[in-house]
Tab-separated table of C-alpha atoms in Angstrom:
chain	number	residue	atom	x	y	z
A	88	MET	CA	12.500	37.831	-4.267
A	89	ASN	CA	13.131	34.569	-6.052
A	90	ALA	CA	10.426	31.993	-6.667
A	91	PHE	CA	11.574	29.567	-3.979
A	92	ALA	CA	11.688	32.303	-1.338
A	93	ALA	CA	8.211	33.447	-2.356
A	94	LEU	CA	6.916	29.903	-1.980
A	95	ALA	CA	8.367	29.556	1.510
A	96	ASP	CA	5.105	31.023	2.788
A	97	ASP	CA	2.138	28.641	3.233
A	98	THR	CA	-0.422	31.180	2.045
A	99	ARG	CA	1.509	31.953	-1.134
A	100	ARG	CA	1.892	28.247	-1.909
A	101	GLU	CA	-1.847	27.836	-1.496
A	102	ILE	CA	-2.528	30.857	-3.725
A	103	VAL	CA	-0.341	29.361	-6.467
A	104	ARG	CA	-2.103	25.996	-6.084
A	105	LEU	CA	-5.502	27.703	-6.287
A	106	VAL	CA	-4.620	29.730	-9.384
A	107	ALA	CA	-3.041	26.700	-11.071
A	108	LYS	CA	-6.174	24.664	-10.407
A	109	ASN	CA	-8.568	27.337	-11.699
A	110	GLY	CA	-6.561	28.849	-14.550
A	111	GLU	CA	-7.410	32.484	-13.882
A	112	LEU	CA	-8.798	34.168	-10.772
A	113	THR	CA	-9.403	37.747	-9.737
A	114	SER	CA	-7.784	39.000	-6.564
A	115	THR	CA	-11.264	39.038	-4.986
A	116	GLU	CA	-11.855	35.386	-5.901
A	117	ILE	CA	-8.464	34.476	-4.472
A	118	GLY	CA	-9.174	36.397	-1.275
A	119	GLU	CA	-12.483	34.583	-0.768
A	120	ASN	CA	-10.503	31.391	-0.153
A	121	PHE	CA	-8.550	32.787	2.794
A	122	ASN	CA	-9.345	34.058	6.235
A	123	ILE	CA	-7.059	37.085	5.961
A	124	THR	CA	-7.540	40.728	5.024
A	125	ALA	CA	-7.672	42.039	1.461
A	126	PRO	CA	-4.431	44.030	1.993
A	127	ALA	CA	-2.695	40.830	3.145
A	128	ILE	CA	-3.891	38.988	0.013
A	129	SER	CA	-2.742	41.935	-2.078
A	130	HIS	CA	0.707	41.738	-0.489
A	131	HIS	CA	0.977	37.998	-1.181
A	132	LEU	CA	-0.097	38.528	-4.792
A	133	LYS	CA	2.468	41.303	-5.187
A	134	VAL	CA	5.222	39.007	-3.902
A	135	LEU	CA	4.150	36.180	-6.243
A	136	LYS	CA	3.994	38.560	-9.198
A	137	SER	CA	7.394	40.015	-8.293
A	138	ALA	CA	8.830	36.480	-8.117
A	139	LYS	CA	7.332	35.907	-11.592
A	140	LEU	CA	5.192	33.003	-10.411
A	141	LEU	CA	1.958	34.739	-11.319
A	142	ASN	CA	0.988	36.907	-14.254
A	143	MET	CA	-1.503	39.718	-13.752
A	144	LYS	CA	-3.699	41.461	-16.286
A	145	LYS	CA	-6.107	44.303	-15.701
A	146	GLU	CA	-9.651	44.323	-17.008
A	147	ALA	CA	-11.389	47.536	-15.958
A	148	GLN	CA	-11.082	47.537	-12.151
A	149	LYS	CA	-10.288	43.823	-11.903
A	150	ARG	CA	-6.871	42.288	-11.565
A	151	ILE	CA	-6.832	38.781	-12.968
A	152	TYR	CA	-4.060	36.382	-11.993
A	153	SER	CA	-2.778	33.334	-13.829
A	154	LEU	CA	0.153	31.005	-13.380
A	155	ASN	CA	3.389	31.925	-15.143
A	156	GLY	CA	4.170	28.575	-16.740
A	157	SER	CA	7.693	29.475	-17.822
A	158	SER	CA	8.712	30.344	-14.266
A	159	VAL	CA	7.220	27.136	-12.944
A	160	SER	CA	9.027	25.197	-15.688
A	161	GLU	CA	12.341	26.758	-14.677
A	162	MET	CA	11.756	25.659	-11.087
A	163	GLU	CA	10.801	22.178	-12.232
A	164	ASP	CA	13.983	21.918	-14.332
A	165	TRP	CA	16.104	22.938	-11.349
A	166	ILE	CA	14.356	20.451	-9.050
A	167	LEU	CA	14.750	17.643	-11.580
A	168	GLU	CA	18.454	18.474	-11.892
A	169	ILE	CA	18.886	18.229	-8.117
A	170	ILE	CA	16.957	14.938	-8.048
A	171	ASP	CA	19.220	13.563	-10.782
A	172	LEU	CA	22.341	14.603	-8.863
A	173	TRP	CA	21.085	12.909	-5.712
A	174	LYS	CA	20.136	9.742	-7.597
A	175	LYS	CA	23.669	9.564	-8.976
A	176	ARG	CA	25.130	10.090	-5.503
A	177	LEU	CA	22.870	7.455	-3.975
A	178	ASP	CA	23.656	5.002	-6.785
A	179	LYS	CA	27.352	5.532	-6.098
A	180	LEU	CA	26.767	4.968	-2.378
A	181	ASP	CA	24.788	1.813	-3.155
A	182	ARG	CA	27.659	0.444	-5.273
A	183	TYR	CA	30.102	1.219	-2.458
A	184	VAL	CA	27.941	-0.547	0.146
A	185	LEU	CA	27.622	-3.607	-2.108
A	186	LYS	CA	31.404	-3.630	-2.547
A	187	LEU	CA	31.898	-3.522	1.240
A	188	LYS	CA	29.414	-6.379	1.734
A	189	LYS	CA	31.247	-8.509	-0.825
A	190	GLU	CA	34.578	-7.778	0.862
A	191	ARG	CA	33.202	-8.717	4.288
A	192	THR	CA	31.693	-11.929	2.915
A	193	ARG	CA	35.024	-12.794	1.299
A	194	ASP	CA	36.944	-12.041	4.527
A	195	LYS	CA	34.699	-14.359	6.582
A	196	LYS	CA	35.523	-17.350	4.367
């Protein structure tokens, strides 16, 4: 699953937000923030890890999750590229609208 598909789920977005805010959290600490079962949290964490949004390290019996900054950076780069494309398109549309307004003003004279 890709990162955007993984983040389509509200719970997974909130898990990523929670981990980003706290730096590192165990699966138990993450689960304490939700009103869902431990297996459901485990599934969400598996999806986020599979999508490379979260890193996981084991310490004894604990699984500790942290944000995968490089994956988030890749998403940010893609989003910024799309924003730039839309800004260029909207700027072009704005120039076209201004041209039409000038032509209409000229035609009324």
